[in-house]
Coordinates of N, CA and C in Angstrom, one line a residue:
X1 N -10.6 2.7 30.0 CA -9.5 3.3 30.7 C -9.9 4.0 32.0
X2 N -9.0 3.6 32.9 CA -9.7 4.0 34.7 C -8.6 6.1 34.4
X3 N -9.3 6.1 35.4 CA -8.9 7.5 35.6 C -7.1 7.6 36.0
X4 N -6.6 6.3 36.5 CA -5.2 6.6 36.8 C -4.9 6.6 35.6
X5 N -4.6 5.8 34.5 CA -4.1 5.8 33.7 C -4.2 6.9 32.3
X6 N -5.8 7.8 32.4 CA -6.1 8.8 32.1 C -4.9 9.8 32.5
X7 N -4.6 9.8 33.7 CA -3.7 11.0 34.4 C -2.7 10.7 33.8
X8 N -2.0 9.4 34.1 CA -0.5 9.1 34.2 C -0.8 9.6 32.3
X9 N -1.7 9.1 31.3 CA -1.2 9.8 30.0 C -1.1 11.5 29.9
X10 N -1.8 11.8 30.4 CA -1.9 13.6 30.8 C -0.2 13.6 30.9
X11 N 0.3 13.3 32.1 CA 1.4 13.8 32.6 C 2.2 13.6 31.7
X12 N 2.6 12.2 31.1 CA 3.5 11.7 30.3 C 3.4 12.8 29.2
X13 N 2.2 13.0 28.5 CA 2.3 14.0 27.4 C 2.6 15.2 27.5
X14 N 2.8 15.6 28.6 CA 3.7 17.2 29.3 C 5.0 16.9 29.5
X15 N 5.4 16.0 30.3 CA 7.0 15.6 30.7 C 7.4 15.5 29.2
X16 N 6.8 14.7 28.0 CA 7.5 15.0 26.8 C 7.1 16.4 25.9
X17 N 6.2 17.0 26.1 CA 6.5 18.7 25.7 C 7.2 19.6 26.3
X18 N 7.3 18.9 27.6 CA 9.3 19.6 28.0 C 10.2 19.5 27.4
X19 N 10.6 18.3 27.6 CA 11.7 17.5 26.8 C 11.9 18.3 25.4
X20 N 10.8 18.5 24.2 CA 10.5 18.9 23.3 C 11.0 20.4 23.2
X21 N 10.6 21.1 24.6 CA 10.7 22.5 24.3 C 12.1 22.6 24.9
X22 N 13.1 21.9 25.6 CA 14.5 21.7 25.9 C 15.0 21.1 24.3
X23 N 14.6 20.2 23.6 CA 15.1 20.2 22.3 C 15.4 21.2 21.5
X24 N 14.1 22.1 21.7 CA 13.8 23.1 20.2 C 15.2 24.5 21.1
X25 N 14.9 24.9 22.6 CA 16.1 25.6 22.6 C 17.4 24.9 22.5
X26 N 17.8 23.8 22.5 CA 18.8 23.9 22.2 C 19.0 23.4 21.0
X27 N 18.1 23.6 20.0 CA 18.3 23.5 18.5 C 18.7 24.8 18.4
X28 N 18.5 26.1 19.0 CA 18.2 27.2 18.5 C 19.3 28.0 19.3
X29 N 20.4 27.3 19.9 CA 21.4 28.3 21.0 C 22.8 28.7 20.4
X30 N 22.6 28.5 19.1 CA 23.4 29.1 18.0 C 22.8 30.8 17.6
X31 N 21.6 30.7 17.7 CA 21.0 31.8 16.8 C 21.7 33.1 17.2
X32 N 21.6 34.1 16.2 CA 22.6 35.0 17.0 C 21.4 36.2 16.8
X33 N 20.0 36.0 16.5 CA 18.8 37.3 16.8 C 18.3 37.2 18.0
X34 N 18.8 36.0 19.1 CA 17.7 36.0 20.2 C 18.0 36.7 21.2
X35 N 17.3 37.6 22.0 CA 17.8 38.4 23.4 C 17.8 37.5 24.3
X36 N 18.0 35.9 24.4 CA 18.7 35.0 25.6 C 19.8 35.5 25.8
X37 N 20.5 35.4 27.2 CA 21.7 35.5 27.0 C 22.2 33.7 26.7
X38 N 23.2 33.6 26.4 CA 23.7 31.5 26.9 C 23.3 30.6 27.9
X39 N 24.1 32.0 28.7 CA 23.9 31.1 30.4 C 22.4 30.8 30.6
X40 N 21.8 31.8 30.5 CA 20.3 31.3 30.7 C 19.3 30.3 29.8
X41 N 19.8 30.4 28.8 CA 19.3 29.2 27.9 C 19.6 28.0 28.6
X42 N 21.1 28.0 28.2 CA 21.4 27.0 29.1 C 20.6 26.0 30.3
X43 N 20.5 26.8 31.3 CA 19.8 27.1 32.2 C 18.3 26.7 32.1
X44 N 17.8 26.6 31.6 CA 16.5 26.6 30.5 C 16.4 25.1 30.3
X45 N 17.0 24.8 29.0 CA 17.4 23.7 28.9 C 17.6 22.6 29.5
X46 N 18.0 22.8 30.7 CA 18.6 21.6 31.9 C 17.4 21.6 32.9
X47 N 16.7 22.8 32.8 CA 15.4 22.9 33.5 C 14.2 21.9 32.7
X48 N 14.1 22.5 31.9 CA 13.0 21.6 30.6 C 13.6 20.2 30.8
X49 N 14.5 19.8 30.5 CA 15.2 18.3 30.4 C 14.8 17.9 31.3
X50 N 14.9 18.2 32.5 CA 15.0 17.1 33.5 C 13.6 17.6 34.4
X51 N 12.8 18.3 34.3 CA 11.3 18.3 34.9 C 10.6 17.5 33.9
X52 N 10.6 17.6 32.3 CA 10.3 16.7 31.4 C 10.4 15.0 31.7
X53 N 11.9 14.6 31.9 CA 12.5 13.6 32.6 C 11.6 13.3 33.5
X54 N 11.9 13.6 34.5 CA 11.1 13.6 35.6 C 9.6 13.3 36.1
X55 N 8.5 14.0 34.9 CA 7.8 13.9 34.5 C 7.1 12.7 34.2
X56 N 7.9 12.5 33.0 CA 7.7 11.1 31.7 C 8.0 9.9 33.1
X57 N 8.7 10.3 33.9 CA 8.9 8.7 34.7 C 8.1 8.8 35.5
X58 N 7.6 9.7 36.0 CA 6.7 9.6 37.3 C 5.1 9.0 36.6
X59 N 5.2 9.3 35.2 CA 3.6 9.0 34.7 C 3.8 7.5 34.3
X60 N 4.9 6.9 33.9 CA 5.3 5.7 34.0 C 4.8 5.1 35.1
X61 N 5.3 5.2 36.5 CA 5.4 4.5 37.8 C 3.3 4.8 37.8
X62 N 3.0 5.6 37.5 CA 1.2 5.8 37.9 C 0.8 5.2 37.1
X63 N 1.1 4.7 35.4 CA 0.8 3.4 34.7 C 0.9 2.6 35.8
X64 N 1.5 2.0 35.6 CA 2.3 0.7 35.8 C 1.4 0.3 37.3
X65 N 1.4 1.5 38.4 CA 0.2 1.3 39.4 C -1.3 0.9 38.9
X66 N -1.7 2.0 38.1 CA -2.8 1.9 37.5 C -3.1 0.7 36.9
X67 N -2.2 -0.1 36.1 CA -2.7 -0.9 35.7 C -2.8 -2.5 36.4
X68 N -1.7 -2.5 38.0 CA -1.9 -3.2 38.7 C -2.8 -3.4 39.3
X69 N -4.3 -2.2 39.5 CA -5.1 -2.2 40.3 C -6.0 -2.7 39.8
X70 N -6.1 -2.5 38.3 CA -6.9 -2.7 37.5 C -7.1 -4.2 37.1
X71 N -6.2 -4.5 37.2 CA -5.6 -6.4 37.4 C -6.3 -7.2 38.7
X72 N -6.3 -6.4 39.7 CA -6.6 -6.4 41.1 C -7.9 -7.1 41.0
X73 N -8.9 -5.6 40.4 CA -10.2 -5.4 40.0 C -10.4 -7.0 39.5
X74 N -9.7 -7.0 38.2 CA -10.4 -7.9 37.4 C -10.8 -9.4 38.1
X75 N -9.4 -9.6 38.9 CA -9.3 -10.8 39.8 C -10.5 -10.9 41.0
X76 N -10.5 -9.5 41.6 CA -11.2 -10.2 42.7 C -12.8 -10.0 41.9
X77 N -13.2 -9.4 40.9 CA -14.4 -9.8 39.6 C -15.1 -11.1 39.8
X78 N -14.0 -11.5 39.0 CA -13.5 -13.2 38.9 C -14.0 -14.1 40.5
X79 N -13.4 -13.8 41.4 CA -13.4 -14.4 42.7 C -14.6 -14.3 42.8
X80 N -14.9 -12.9 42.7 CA -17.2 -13.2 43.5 C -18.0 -13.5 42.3
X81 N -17.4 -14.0 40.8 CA -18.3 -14.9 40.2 C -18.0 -15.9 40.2
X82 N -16.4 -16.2 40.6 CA -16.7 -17.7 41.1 C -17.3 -18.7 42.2
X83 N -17.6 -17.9 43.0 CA -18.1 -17.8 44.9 C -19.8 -18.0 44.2
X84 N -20.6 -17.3 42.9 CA -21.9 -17.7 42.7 C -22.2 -19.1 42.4

């Protein structure tokens, strides 16, 4: 595994512990012990969701690079042992 693909899993596994932690509040925006107010949960929520979002696709697009380079590599490999 090259280092891009290292990262792009890093990121992706944060972009979904957003997502995660925008799940768990709004599993919990019923509760009636918590000193949130709504609005700011709320608020919260839509924050977590979509930097998560955000996140998870951008580690996608650095796969997806990463692995094209990596393809690159293999080919031009290939090319200077076929040139021996």
């Amino acid at each position: 595994m090259n280092s891009g693909k290292g990262r792009s899993s890093l990121i992706g596994i944060v972009g979904g512990y957003l997502v995660y932690l925008a799940w768990q509040l709004y599993q919990g925006r019923n509760n009636p012990d918590t000193s949130m107010s709504p609005a700011v949960m709320i608020l919260f929520i839509a924050l977590f969701a979509l930097a998560g979002a955000g996140l998870f696709a951008y580690a996608c697009i650095l796969w997806k690079r990463a692995e094209k380079e990596e393809q690159e590599e293999r080919k031009r490999g290939q090319d200077e042992n076929a040139m021996k």
